[in-house]
């Protein structure tokens, strides 16, 4: 099998695993009250379960969009694969974590809960604690994705994709 196919398959699976484990759990255990309940802060600017028709559409497209999300990161990783494959476990972990968590999450362009522009441009109803909760989720999911992917590819052939 071509190396780029293995890289793609593994990173997509690692992303989906960490998304399902971290984000789905985190939503239900920590963030759900910000989407529903007495003061659903996110319902003012996001599709939530309060609108069942739009929520059903969003849930239908969630998995394909998560795969697309992972493919964007795969594209960059393949570009730097020769360098990446030559690094030790820690540098590989930090590269994937940096790429997904910091660049793709905290420093992403466009205001969103938990990212730098979100802190600046969101109304005060999205409090600092909400931003920090979202940022923690992003970093936790990114760390899990990075760890599982790097562990899974630690003995991966270093041939160029």
PDB file of N, CA and C in Angstrom, residues 6-109:
ATOM      1  N   UNK A   6      -1.635   5.041   3.731  1.00  0.00           N
ATOM      2  CA  UNK A   6      -1.537   4.636   5.133  1.00  0.00           C
ATOM      3  C   UNK A   6      -1.573   5.853   6.054  1.00  0.00           C
ATOM      4  N   UNK A   7      -0.847   6.896   5.704  1.00  0.00           N
ATOM      5  CA  UNK A   7      -0.833   8.114   6.516  1.00  0.00           C
ATOM      6  C   UNK A   7      -2.241   8.689   6.607  1.00  0.00           C
ATOM      7  N   UNK A   8      -2.899   8.780   5.473  1.00  0.00           N
ATOM      8  CA  UNK A   8      -4.251   9.333   5.435  1.00  0.00           C
ATOM      9  C   UNK A   8      -5.198   8.502   6.286  1.00  0.00           C
ATOM     10  N   UNK A   9      -5.190   7.213   6.063  1.00  0.00           N
ATOM     11  CA  UNK A   9      -6.074   6.310   6.801  1.00  0.00           C
ATOM     12  C   UNK A   9      -5.833   6.429   8.299  1.00  0.00           C
ATOM     13  N   UNK A  10      -4.583   6.413   8.707  1.00  0.00           N
ATOM     14  CA  UNK A  10      -4.267   6.447  10.132  1.00  0.00           C
ATOM     15  C   UNK A  10      -4.635   7.785  10.779  1.00  0.00           C
ATOM     16  N   UNK A  11      -4.324   8.888  10.112  1.00  0.00           N
ATOM     17  CA  UNK A  11      -4.638  10.175  10.725  1.00  0.00           C
ATOM     18  C   UNK A  11      -6.145  10.414  10.773  1.00  0.00           C
ATOM     19  N   UNK A  12      -6.860  10.023   9.740  1.00  0.00           N
ATOM     20  CA  UNK A  12      -8.321  10.162   9.761  1.00  0.00           C
ATOM     21  C   UNK A  12      -8.907   9.330  10.901  1.00  0.00           C
ATOM     22  N   UNK A  13      -8.462   8.087  11.048  1.00  0.00           N
ATOM     23  CA  UNK A  13      -8.968   7.246  12.136  1.00  0.00           C
ATOM     24  C   UNK A  13      -8.609   7.814  13.514  1.00  0.00           C
ATOM     25  N   UNK A  14      -7.400   8.311  13.645  1.00  0.00           N
ATOM     26  CA  UNK A  14      -7.000   8.901  14.933  1.00  0.00           C
ATOM     27  C   UNK A  14      -7.837  10.133  15.254  1.00  0.00           C
ATOM     28  N   UNK A  15      -8.080  10.955  14.253  1.00  0.00           N
ATOM     29  CA  UNK A  15      -8.910  12.140  14.462  1.00  0.00           C
ATOM     30  C   UNK A  15     -10.333  11.737  14.849  1.00  0.00           C
ATOM     31  N   UNK A  16     -10.909  10.793  14.124  1.00  0.00           N
ATOM     32  CA  UNK A  16     -12.278  10.369  14.426  1.00  0.00           C
ATOM     33  C   UNK A  16     -12.370   9.742  15.818  1.00  0.00           C
ATOM     34  N   UNK A  17     -11.398   8.929  16.169  1.00  0.00           N
ATOM     35  CA  UNK A  17     -11.368   8.314  17.496  1.00  0.00           C
ATOM     36  C   UNK A  17     -11.325   9.384  18.579  1.00  0.00           C
ATOM     37  N   UNK A  18     -10.415  10.338  18.441  1.00  0.00           N
ATOM     38  CA  UNK A  18     -10.294  11.365  19.480  1.00  0.00           C
ATOM     39  C   UNK A  18     -11.514  12.283  19.491  1.00  0.00           C
ATOM     40  N   UNK A  19     -12.082  12.555  18.330  1.00  0.00           N
ATOM     41  CA  UNK A  19     -13.285  13.386  18.282  1.00  0.00           C
ATOM     42  C   UNK A  19     -14.422  12.689  19.023  1.00  0.00           C
ATOM     43  N   UNK A  20     -14.628  11.422  18.712  1.00  0.00           N
ATOM     44  CA  UNK A  20     -15.719  10.696  19.364  1.00  0.00           C
ATOM     45  C   UNK A  20     -15.480  10.549  20.866  1.00  0.00           C
ATOM     46  N   UNK A  21     -14.267  10.226  21.240  1.00  0.00           N
ATOM     47  CA  UNK A  21     -13.969  10.023  22.652  1.00  0.00           C
ATOM     48  C   UNK A  21     -14.009  11.333  23.437  1.00  0.00           C
ATOM     49  N   UNK A  22     -13.319  12.344  22.955  1.00  0.00           N
ATOM     50  CA  UNK A  22     -13.202  13.599  23.703  1.00  0.00           C
ATOM     51  C   UNK A  22     -14.399  14.515  23.464  1.00  0.00           C
ATOM     52  N   UNK A  23     -14.649  14.878  22.222  1.00  0.00           N
ATOM     53  CA  UNK A  23     -15.647  15.906  21.953  1.00  0.00           C
ATOM     54  C   UNK A  23     -17.072  15.472  22.256  1.00  0.00           C
ATOM     55  N   UNK A  24     -17.425  14.267  21.913  1.00  0.00           N
ATOM     56  CA  UNK A  24     -18.789  13.805  22.204  1.00  0.00           C
ATOM     57  C   UNK A  24     -18.976  13.703  23.720  1.00  0.00           C
ATOM     58  N   UNK A  25     -18.005  13.145  24.413  1.00  0.00           N
ATOM     59  CA  UNK A  25     -18.083  13.056  25.878  1.00  0.00           C
ATOM     60  C   UNK A  25     -18.092  14.443  26.507  1.00  0.00           C
ATOM     61  N   UNK A  26     -17.212  15.295  26.055  1.00  0.00           N
ATOM     62  CA  UNK A  26     -17.075  16.651  26.604  1.00  0.00           C
ATOM     63  C   UNK A  26     -18.358  17.444  26.395  1.00  0.00           C
ATOM     64  N   UNK A  27     -18.966  17.285  25.230  1.00  0.00           N
ATOM     65  CA  UNK A  27     -20.232  17.963  24.959  1.00  0.00           C
ATOM     66  C   UNK A  27     -21.279  17.529  25.979  1.00  0.00           C
ATOM     67  N   UNK A  28     -21.421  16.234  26.158  1.00  0.00           N
ATOM     68  CA  UNK A  28     -22.456  15.721  27.057  1.00  0.00           C
ATOM     69  C   UNK A  28     -22.157  15.987  28.530  1.00  0.00           C
ATOM     70  N   UNK A  29     -20.903  15.943  28.922  1.00  0.00           N
ATOM     71  CA  UNK A  29     -20.548  16.102  30.336  1.00  0.00           C
ATOM     72  C   UNK A  29     -20.302  17.546  30.757  1.00  0.00           C
ATOM     73  N   UNK A  30     -19.791  18.380  29.839  1.00  0.00           N
ATOM     74  CA  UNK A  30     -19.357  19.722  30.229  1.00  0.00           C
ATOM     75  C   UNK A  30     -20.108  20.830  29.496  1.00  0.00           C
ATOM     76  N   UNK A  31     -20.257  20.708  28.193  1.00  0.00           N
ATOM     77  CA  UNK A  31     -20.710  21.843  27.384  1.00  0.00           C
ATOM     78  C   UNK A  31     -22.207  21.879  27.070  1.00  0.00           C
ATOM     79  N   UNK A  32     -22.933  20.824  27.318  1.00  0.00           N
ATOM     80  CA  UNK A  32     -24.325  20.742  26.873  1.00  0.00           C
ATOM     81  C   UNK A  32     -25.181  21.896  27.401  1.00  0.00           C
ATOM     82  N   UNK A  33     -24.944  22.333  28.616  1.00  0.00           N
ATOM     83  CA  UNK A  33     -25.750  23.422  29.185  1.00  0.00           C
ATOM     84  C   UNK A  33     -25.549  24.735  28.434  1.00  0.00           C
ATOM     85  N   UNK A  34     -24.460  24.862  27.705  1.00  0.00           N
ATOM     86  CA  UNK A  34     -24.235  26.081  26.923  1.00  0.00           C
ATOM     87  C   UNK A  34     -24.971  26.026  25.584  1.00  0.00           C
ATOM     88  N   UNK A  35     -25.481  24.864  25.226  1.00  0.00           N
ATOM     89  CA  UNK A  35     -26.265  24.683  24.004  1.00  0.00           C
ATOM     90  C   UNK A  35     -27.761  24.620  24.296  1.00  0.00           C
ATOM     91  N   UNK A  36     -28.125  24.126  25.471  1.00  0.00           N
ATOM     92  CA  UNK A  36     -29.526  24.009  25.865  1.00  0.00           C
ATOM     93  C   UNK A  36     -29.657  24.450  27.318  1.00  0.00           C
ATOM     94  N   UNK A  37     -30.863  24.379  27.833  1.00  0.00           N
ATOM     95  CA  UNK A  37     -31.065  24.722  29.234  1.00  0.00           C
ATOM     96  C   UNK A  37     -31.576  26.139  29.416  1.00  0.00           C
ATOM     97  N   UNK A  38     -31.351  26.678  30.622  1.00  0.00           N
ATOM     98  CA  UNK A  38     -31.881  27.995  30.977  1.00  0.00           C
ATOM     99  C   UNK A  38     -31.234  29.137  30.207  1.00  0.00           C
ATOM    100  N   UNK A  39     -29.930  29.070  30.018  1.00  0.00           N
ATOM    101  CA  UNK A  39     -29.205  30.154  29.343  1.00  0.00           C
ATOM    102  C   UNK A  39     -28.290  29.562  28.268  1.00  0.00           C
ATOM    103  N   UNK A  40     -28.864  29.125  27.145  1.00  0.00           N
ATOM    104  CA  UNK A  40     -28.045  28.459  26.118  1.00  0.00           C
ATOM    105  C   UNK A  40     -27.241  29.472  25.295  1.00  0.00           C
ATOM    106  N   UNK A  41     -26.077  29.833  25.792  1.00  0.00           N
ATOM    107  CA  UNK A  41     -25.241  30.865  25.181  1.00  0.00           C
ATOM    108  C   UNK A  41     -24.977  30.575  23.704  1.00  0.00           C
ATOM    109  N   UNK A  42     -24.636  29.337  23.385  1.00  0.00           N
ATOM    110  CA  UNK A  42     -24.282  29.006  22.004  1.00  0.00           C
ATOM    111  C   UNK A  42     -25.479  28.997  21.067  1.00  0.00           C
ATOM    112  N   UNK A  43     -26.694  28.870  21.609  1.00  0.00           N
ATOM    113  CA  UNK A  43     -27.897  28.835  20.767  1.00  0.00           C
ATOM    114  C   UNK A  43     -28.135  30.168  20.057  1.00  0.00           C
ATOM    115  N   UNK A  44     -27.448  31.220  20.494  1.00  0.00           N
ATOM    116  CA  UNK A  44     -27.614  32.517  19.822  1.00  0.00           C
ATOM    117  C   UNK A  44     -26.840  32.600  18.511  1.00  0.00           C
ATOM    118  N   UNK A  45     -25.870  31.693  18.309  1.00  0.00           N
ATOM    119  CA  UNK A  45     -25.080  31.772  17.079  1.00  0.00           C
ATOM    120  C   UNK A  45     -24.737  30.409  16.466  1.00  0.00           C
ATOM    121  N   UNK A  46     -25.200  29.307  17.068  1.00  0.00           N
ATOM    122  CA  UNK A  46     -24.935  27.974  16.535  1.00  0.00           C
ATOM    123  C   UNK A  46     -26.229  27.181  16.411  1.00  0.00           C
ATOM    124  N   UNK A  47     -26.204  26.203  15.534  1.00  0.00           N
ATOM    125  CA  UNK A  47     -27.308  25.253  15.461  1.00  0.00           C
ATOM    126  C   UNK A  47     -27.233  24.372  16.707  1.00  0.00           C
ATOM    127  N   UNK A  48     -28.360  24.235  17.379  1.00  0.00           N
ATOM    128  CA  UNK A  48     -28.408  23.404  18.582  1.00  0.00           C
ATOM    129  C   UNK A  48     -29.585  22.450  18.488  1.00  0.00           C
ATOM    130  N   UNK A  49     -29.720  21.615  19.500  1.00  0.00           N
ATOM    131  CA  UNK A  49     -30.822  20.660  19.552  1.00  0.00           C
ATOM    132  C   UNK A  49     -32.176  21.350  19.706  1.00  0.00           C
ATOM    133  N   UNK A  50     -32.166  22.647  20.017  1.00  0.00           N
ATOM    134  CA  UNK A  50     -33.429  23.387  20.136  1.00  0.00           C
ATOM    135  C   UNK A  50     -34.140  23.515  18.795  1.00  0.00           C
ATOM    136  N   UNK A  51     -33.392  23.354  17.713  1.00  0.00           N
ATOM    137  CA  UNK A  51     -33.991  23.372  16.379  1.00  0.00           C
ATOM    138  C   UNK A  51     -33.769  21.992  15.770  1.00  0.00           C
ATOM    139  N   UNK A  52     -34.698  21.075  15.985  1.00  0.00           N
ATOM    140  CA  UNK A  52     -34.493  19.672  15.588  1.00  0.00           C
ATOM    141  C   UNK A  52     -34.222  19.471  14.097  1.00  0.00           C
ATOM    142  N   UNK A  53     -34.845  20.267  13.229  1.00  0.00           N
ATOM    143  CA  UNK A  53     -34.637  20.087  11.788  1.00  0.00           C
ATOM    144  C   UNK A  53     -33.202  20.413  11.398  1.00  0.00           C
ATOM    145  N   UNK A  54     -32.718  21.575  11.812  1.00  0.00           N
ATOM    146  CA  UNK A  54     -31.337  21.961  11.492  1.00  0.00           C
ATOM    147  C   UNK A  54     -30.342  21.052  12.208  1.00  0.00           C
ATOM    148  N   UNK A  55     -30.653  20.652  13.443  1.00  0.00           N
ATOM    149  CA  UNK A  55     -29.768  19.765  14.204  1.00  0.00           C
ATOM    150  C   UNK A  55     -29.618  18.421  13.486  1.00  0.00           C
ATOM    151  N   UNK A  56     -30.716  17.898  12.945  1.00  0.00           N
ATOM    152  CA  UNK A  56     -30.672  16.618  12.226  1.00  0.00           C
ATOM    153  C   UNK A  56     -29.787  16.726  10.988  1.00  0.00           C
ATOM    154  N   UNK A  57     -29.886  17.844  10.278  1.00  0.00           N
ATOM    155  CA  UNK A  57     -29.037  18.057   9.098  1.00  0.00           C
ATOM    156  C   UNK A  57     -27.572  18.124   9.521  1.00  0.00           C
ATOM    157  N   UNK A  58     -27.293  18.882  10.573  1.00  0.00           N
ATOM    158  CA  UNK A  58     -25.915  19.004  11.062  1.00  0.00           C
ATOM    159  C   UNK A  58     -25.359  17.644  11.486  1.00  0.00           C
ATOM    160  N   UNK A  59     -26.168  16.845  12.151  1.00  0.00           N
ATOM    161  CA  UNK A  59     -25.712  15.524  12.604  1.00  0.00           C
ATOM    162  C   UNK A  59     -25.495  14.581  11.419  1.00  0.00           C
ATOM    163  N   UNK A  60     -26.278  14.748  10.356  1.00  0.00           N
ATOM    164  CA  UNK A  60     -26.091  13.942   9.146  1.00  0.00           C
ATOM    165  C   UNK A  60     -24.734  14.224   8.516  1.00  0.00           C
ATOM    166  N   UNK A  61     -24.337  15.478   8.535  1.00  0.00           N
ATOM    167  CA  UNK A  61     -23.090  15.884   7.880  1.00  0.00           C
ATOM    168  C   UNK A  61     -21.881  15.898   8.814  1.00  0.00           C
ATOM    169  N   UNK A  62     -22.089  15.601  10.082  1.00  0.00           N
ATOM    170  CA  UNK A  62     -20.992  15.686  11.047  1.00  0.00           C
ATOM    171  C   UNK A  62     -19.825  14.768  10.689  1.00  0.00           C
ATOM    172  N   UNK A  63     -20.081  13.500  10.432  1.00  0.00           N
ATOM    173  CA  UNK A  63     -19.004  12.562  10.124  1.00  0.00           C
ATOM    174  C   UNK A  63     -18.269  12.936   8.830  1.00  0.00           C
ATOM    175  N   UNK A  64     -18.975  13.225   7.724  1.00  0.00           N
ATOM    176  CA  UNK A  64     -18.240  13.642   6.520  1.00  0.00           C
ATOM    177  C   UNK A  64     -17.386  14.894   6.744  1.00  0.00           C
ATOM    178  N   UNK A  65     -17.891  15.842   7.534  1.00  0.00           N
ATOM    179  CA  UNK A  65     -17.110  17.051   7.785  1.00  0.00           C
ATOM    180  C   UNK A  65     -15.922  16.779   8.692  1.00  0.00           C
ATOM    181  N   UNK A  66     -16.052  15.835   9.624  1.00  0.00           N
ATOM    182  CA  UNK A  66     -14.911  15.465  10.456  1.00  0.00           C
ATOM    183  C   UNK A  66     -13.835  14.769   9.622  1.00  0.00           C
ATOM    184  N   UNK A  67     -14.254  13.975   8.668  1.00  0.00           N
ATOM    185  CA  UNK A  67     -13.292  13.340   7.755  1.00  0.00           C
ATOM    186  C   UNK A  67     -12.590  14.409   6.925  1.00  0.00           C
ATOM    187  N   UNK A  68     -13.349  15.359   6.401  1.00  0.00           N
ATOM    188  CA  UNK A  68     -12.756  16.471   5.649  1.00  0.00           C
ATOM    189  C   UNK A  68     -11.783  17.262   6.519  1.00  0.00           C
ATOM    190  N   UNK A  69     -12.165  17.490   7.746  1.00  0.00           N
ATOM    191  CA  UNK A  69     -11.309  18.189   8.710  1.00  0.00           C
ATOM    192  C   UNK A  69      -9.955  17.466   8.829  1.00  0.00           C
ATOM    193  N   UNK A  70     -10.010  16.162   8.996  1.00  0.00           N
ATOM    194  CA  UNK A  70      -8.778  15.380   9.130  1.00  0.00           C
ATOM    195  C   UNK A  70      -7.968  15.399   7.839  1.00  0.00           C
ATOM    196  N   UNK A  71      -8.639  15.359   6.701  1.00  0.00           N
ATOM    197  CA  UNK A  71      -7.934  15.361   5.417  1.00  0.00           C
ATOM    198  C   UNK A  71      -7.142  16.640   5.189  1.00  0.00           C
ATOM    199  N   UNK A  72      -7.638  17.746   5.692  1.00  0.00           N
ATOM    200  CA  UNK A  72      -6.889  19.009   5.586  1.00  0.00           C
ATOM    201  C   UNK A  72      -5.553  18.872   6.308  1.00  0.00           C
ATOM    202  N   UNK A  73      -5.565  18.268   7.489  1.00  0.00           N
ATOM    203  CA  UNK A  73      -4.328  18.072   8.239  1.00  0.00           C
ATOM    204  C   UNK A  73      -3.429  17.035   7.582  1.00  0.00           C
ATOM    205  N   UNK A  74      -4.012  16.013   7.004  1.00  0.00           N
ATOM    206  CA  UNK A  74      -3.235  14.989   6.292  1.00  0.00           C
ATOM    207  C   UNK A  74      -2.459  15.636   5.152  1.00  0.00           C
ATOM    208  N   UNK A  75      -3.108  16.527   4.420  1.00  0.00           N
ATOM    209  CA  UNK A  75      -2.450  17.176   3.285  1.00  0.00           C
ATOM    210  C   UNK A  75      -1.175  17.884   3.735  1.00  0.00           C
ATOM    211  N   UNK A  76      -1.245  18.622   4.823  1.00  0.00           N
ATOM    212  CA  UNK A  76      -0.056  19.311   5.310  1.00  0.00           C
ATOM    213  C   UNK A  76       0.983  18.315   5.808  1.00  0.00           C
ATOM    214  N   UNK A  77       0.542  17.308   6.532  1.00  0.00           N
ATOM    215  CA  UNK A  77       1.480  16.325   7.081  1.00  0.00           C
ATOM    216  C   UNK A  77       2.233  15.594   5.973  1.00  0.00           C
ATOM    217  N   UNK A  78       1.546  15.286   4.892  1.00  0.00           N
ATOM    218  CA  UNK A  78       2.211  14.621   3.769  1.00  0.00           C
ATOM    219  C   UNK A  78       3.280  15.534   3.159  1.00  0.00           C
ATOM    220  N   UNK A  79       3.011  16.829   3.144  1.00  0.00           N
ATOM    221  CA  UNK A  79       4.001  17.776   2.608  1.00  0.00           C
ATOM    222  C   UNK A  79       5.295  17.787   3.415  1.00  0.00           C
ATOM    223  N   UNK A  80       5.186  17.561   4.712  1.00  0.00           N
ATOM    224  CA  UNK A  80       6.381  17.596   5.562  1.00  0.00           C
ATOM    225  C   UNK A  80       6.811  16.202   6.013  1.00  0.00           C
ATOM    226  N   UNK A  81       6.298  15.150   5.367  1.00  0.00           N
ATOM    227  CA  UNK A  81       6.510  13.789   5.859  1.00  0.00           C
ATOM    228  C   UNK A  81       7.980  13.402   5.979  1.00  0.00           C
ATOM    229  N   UNK A  82       8.794  13.753   5.019  1.00  0.00           N
ATOM    230  CA  UNK A  82      10.212  13.357   5.095  1.00  0.00           C
ATOM    231  C   UNK A  82      10.852  13.898   6.372  1.00  0.00           C
ATOM    232  N   UNK A  83      10.593  15.151   6.669  1.00  0.00           N
ATOM    233  CA  UNK A  83      11.121  15.742   7.902  1.00  0.00           C
ATOM    234  C   UNK A  83      10.473  15.076   9.118  1.00  0.00           C
ATOM    235  N   UNK A  84       9.153  14.944   9.088  1.00  0.00           N
ATOM    236  CA  UNK A  84       8.386  14.383  10.202  1.00  0.00           C
ATOM    237  C   UNK A  84       8.863  12.979  10.556  1.00  0.00           C
ATOM    238  N   UNK A  85       9.028  12.139   9.561  1.00  0.00           N
ATOM    239  CA  UNK A  85       9.408  10.741   9.783  1.00  0.00           C
ATOM    240  C   UNK A  85      10.792  10.608  10.406  1.00  0.00           C
ATOM    241  N   UNK A  86      11.632  11.605  10.204  1.00  0.00           N
ATOM    242  CA  UNK A  86      12.985  11.552  10.751  1.00  0.00           C
ATOM    243  C   UNK A  86      13.055  12.027  12.205  1.00  0.00           C
ATOM    244  N   UNK A  87      11.955  12.528  12.745  1.00  0.00           N
ATOM    245  CA  UNK A  87      11.947  13.076  14.102  1.00  0.00           C
ATOM    246  C   UNK A  87      11.676  11.992  15.141  1.00  0.00           C
ATOM    247  N   UNK A  88      12.015  12.315  16.383  1.00  0.00           N
ATOM    248  CA  UNK A  88      11.719  11.384  17.476  1.00  0.00           C
ATOM    249  C   UNK A  88      10.247  11.504  17.877  1.00  0.00           C
ATOM    250  N   UNK A  89       9.828  10.639  18.783  1.00  0.00           N
ATOM    251  CA  UNK A  89       8.423  10.578  19.198  1.00  0.00           C
ATOM    252  C   UNK A  89       7.931  11.932  19.700  1.00  0.00           C
ATOM    253  N   UNK A  90       8.707  12.587  20.538  1.00  0.00           N
ATOM    254  CA  UNK A  90       8.291  13.860  21.130  1.00  0.00           C
ATOM    255  C   UNK A  90       8.091  14.932  20.071  1.00  0.00           C
ATOM    256  N   UNK A  91       9.022  15.044  19.136  1.00  0.00           N
ATOM    257  CA  UNK A  91       8.883  16.062  18.086  1.00  0.00           C
ATOM    258  C   UNK A  91       7.710  15.749  17.163  1.00  0.00           C
ATOM    259  N   UNK A  92       7.482  14.481  16.887  1.00  0.00           N
ATOM    260  CA  UNK A  92       6.314  14.114  16.071  1.00  0.00           C
ATOM    261  C   UNK A  92       5.025  14.488  16.806  1.00  0.00           C
ATOM    262  N   UNK A  93       4.977  14.128  18.100  1.00  0.00           N
ATOM    263  CA  UNK A  93       3.796  14.461  18.899  1.00  0.00           C
ATOM    264  C   UNK A  93       3.567  15.976  18.901  1.00  0.00           C
ATOM    265  N   UNK A  94       4.604  16.726  19.200  1.00  0.00           N
ATOM    266  CA  UNK A  94       4.459  18.181  19.269  1.00  0.00           C
ATOM    267  C   UNK A  94       4.071  18.782  17.920  1.00  0.00           C
ATOM    268  N   UNK A  95       4.546  18.194  16.820  1.00  0.00           N
ATOM    269  CA  UNK A  95       4.185  18.693  15.488  1.00  0.00           C
ATOM    270  C   UNK A  95       2.702  18.504  15.222  1.00  0.00           C
ATOM    271  N   UNK A  96       2.194  17.310  15.464  1.00  0.00           N
ATOM    272  CA  UNK A  96       0.765  17.058  15.222  1.00  0.00           C
ATOM    273  C   UNK A  96      -0.079  17.867  16.201  1.00  0.00           C
ATOM    274  N   UNK A  97       0.329  17.919  17.456  1.00  0.00           N
ATOM    275  CA  UNK A  97      -0.400  18.701  18.457  1.00  0.00           C
ATOM    276  C   UNK A  97      -0.412  20.178  18.070  1.00  0.00           C
ATOM    277  N   UNK A  98       0.739  20.706  17.676  1.00  0.00           N
ATOM    278  CA  UNK A  98       0.845  22.107  17.264  1.00  0.00           C
ATOM    279  C   UNK A  98      -0.051  22.368  16.055  1.00  0.00           C
ATOM    280  N   UNK A  99       0.011  21.489  15.093  1.00  0.00           N
ATOM    281  CA  UNK A  99      -0.771  21.654  13.869  1.00  0.00           C
ATOM    282  C   UNK A  99      -2.267  21.644  14.161  1.00  0.00           C
ATOM    283  N   UNK A 100      -2.737  20.654  14.895  1.00  0.00           N
ATOM    284  CA  UNK A 100      -4.176  20.524  15.162  1.00  0.00           C
ATOM    285  C   UNK A 100      -4.658  21.444  16.272  1.00  0.00           C
ATOM    286  N   UNK A 101      -3.969  21.453  17.383  1.00  0.00           N
ATOM    287  CA  UNK A 101      -4.470  22.173  18.552  1.00  0.00           C
ATOM    288  C   UNK A 101      -4.214  23.662  18.536  1.00  0.00           C
ATOM    289  N   UNK A 102      -3.006  24.028  18.183  1.00  0.00           N
ATOM    290  CA  UNK A 102      -2.664  25.439  18.251  1.00  0.00           C
ATOM    291  C   UNK A 102      -2.996  26.182  16.962  1.00  0.00           C
ATOM    292  N   UNK A 103      -2.508  25.704  15.836  1.00  0.00           N
ATOM    293  CA  UNK A 103      -2.785  26.388  14.570  1.00  0.00           C
ATOM    294  C   UNK A 103      -4.233  26.152  14.129  1.00  0.00           C
ATOM    295  N   UNK A 104      -4.682  24.916  14.183  1.00  0.00           N
ATOM    296  CA  UNK A 104      -6.033  24.594  13.728  1.00  0.00           C
ATOM    297  C   UNK A 104      -7.117  24.936  14.730  1.00  0.00           C
ATOM    298  N   UNK A 105      -6.764  25.169  15.968  1.00  0.00           N
ATOM    299  CA  UNK A 105      -7.762  25.439  16.996  1.00  0.00           C
ATOM    300  C   UNK A 105      -7.617  26.806  17.608  1.00  0.00           C
ATOM    301  N   UNK A 106      -6.664  26.954  18.498  1.00  0.00           N
ATOM    302  CA  UNK A 106      -6.525  28.180  19.286  1.00  0.00           C
ATOM    303  C   UNK A 106      -6.198  29.389  18.411  1.00  0.00           C
ATOM    304  N   UNK A 107      -5.338  29.234  17.419  1.00  0.00           N
ATOM    305  CA  UNK A 107      -4.931  30.368  16.585  1.00  0.00           C
ATOM    306  C   UNK A 107      -5.646  30.421  15.243  1.00  0.00           C
ATOM    307  N   UNK A 108      -6.704  29.634  15.076  1.00  0.00           N
ATOM    308  CA  UNK A 108      -7.399  29.626  13.787  1.00  0.00           C
ATOM    309  C   UNK A 108      -8.003  30.993  13.477  1.00  0.00           C
ATOM    310  N   UNK A 109      -8.122  31.259  12.201  1.00  0.00           N
ATOM    311  CA  UNK A 109      -8.633  32.550  11.754  1.00  0.00           C
ATOM    312  C   UNK A 109     -10.151  32.527  11.820  1.00  0.00           C
TER     313      UNK A 109
END
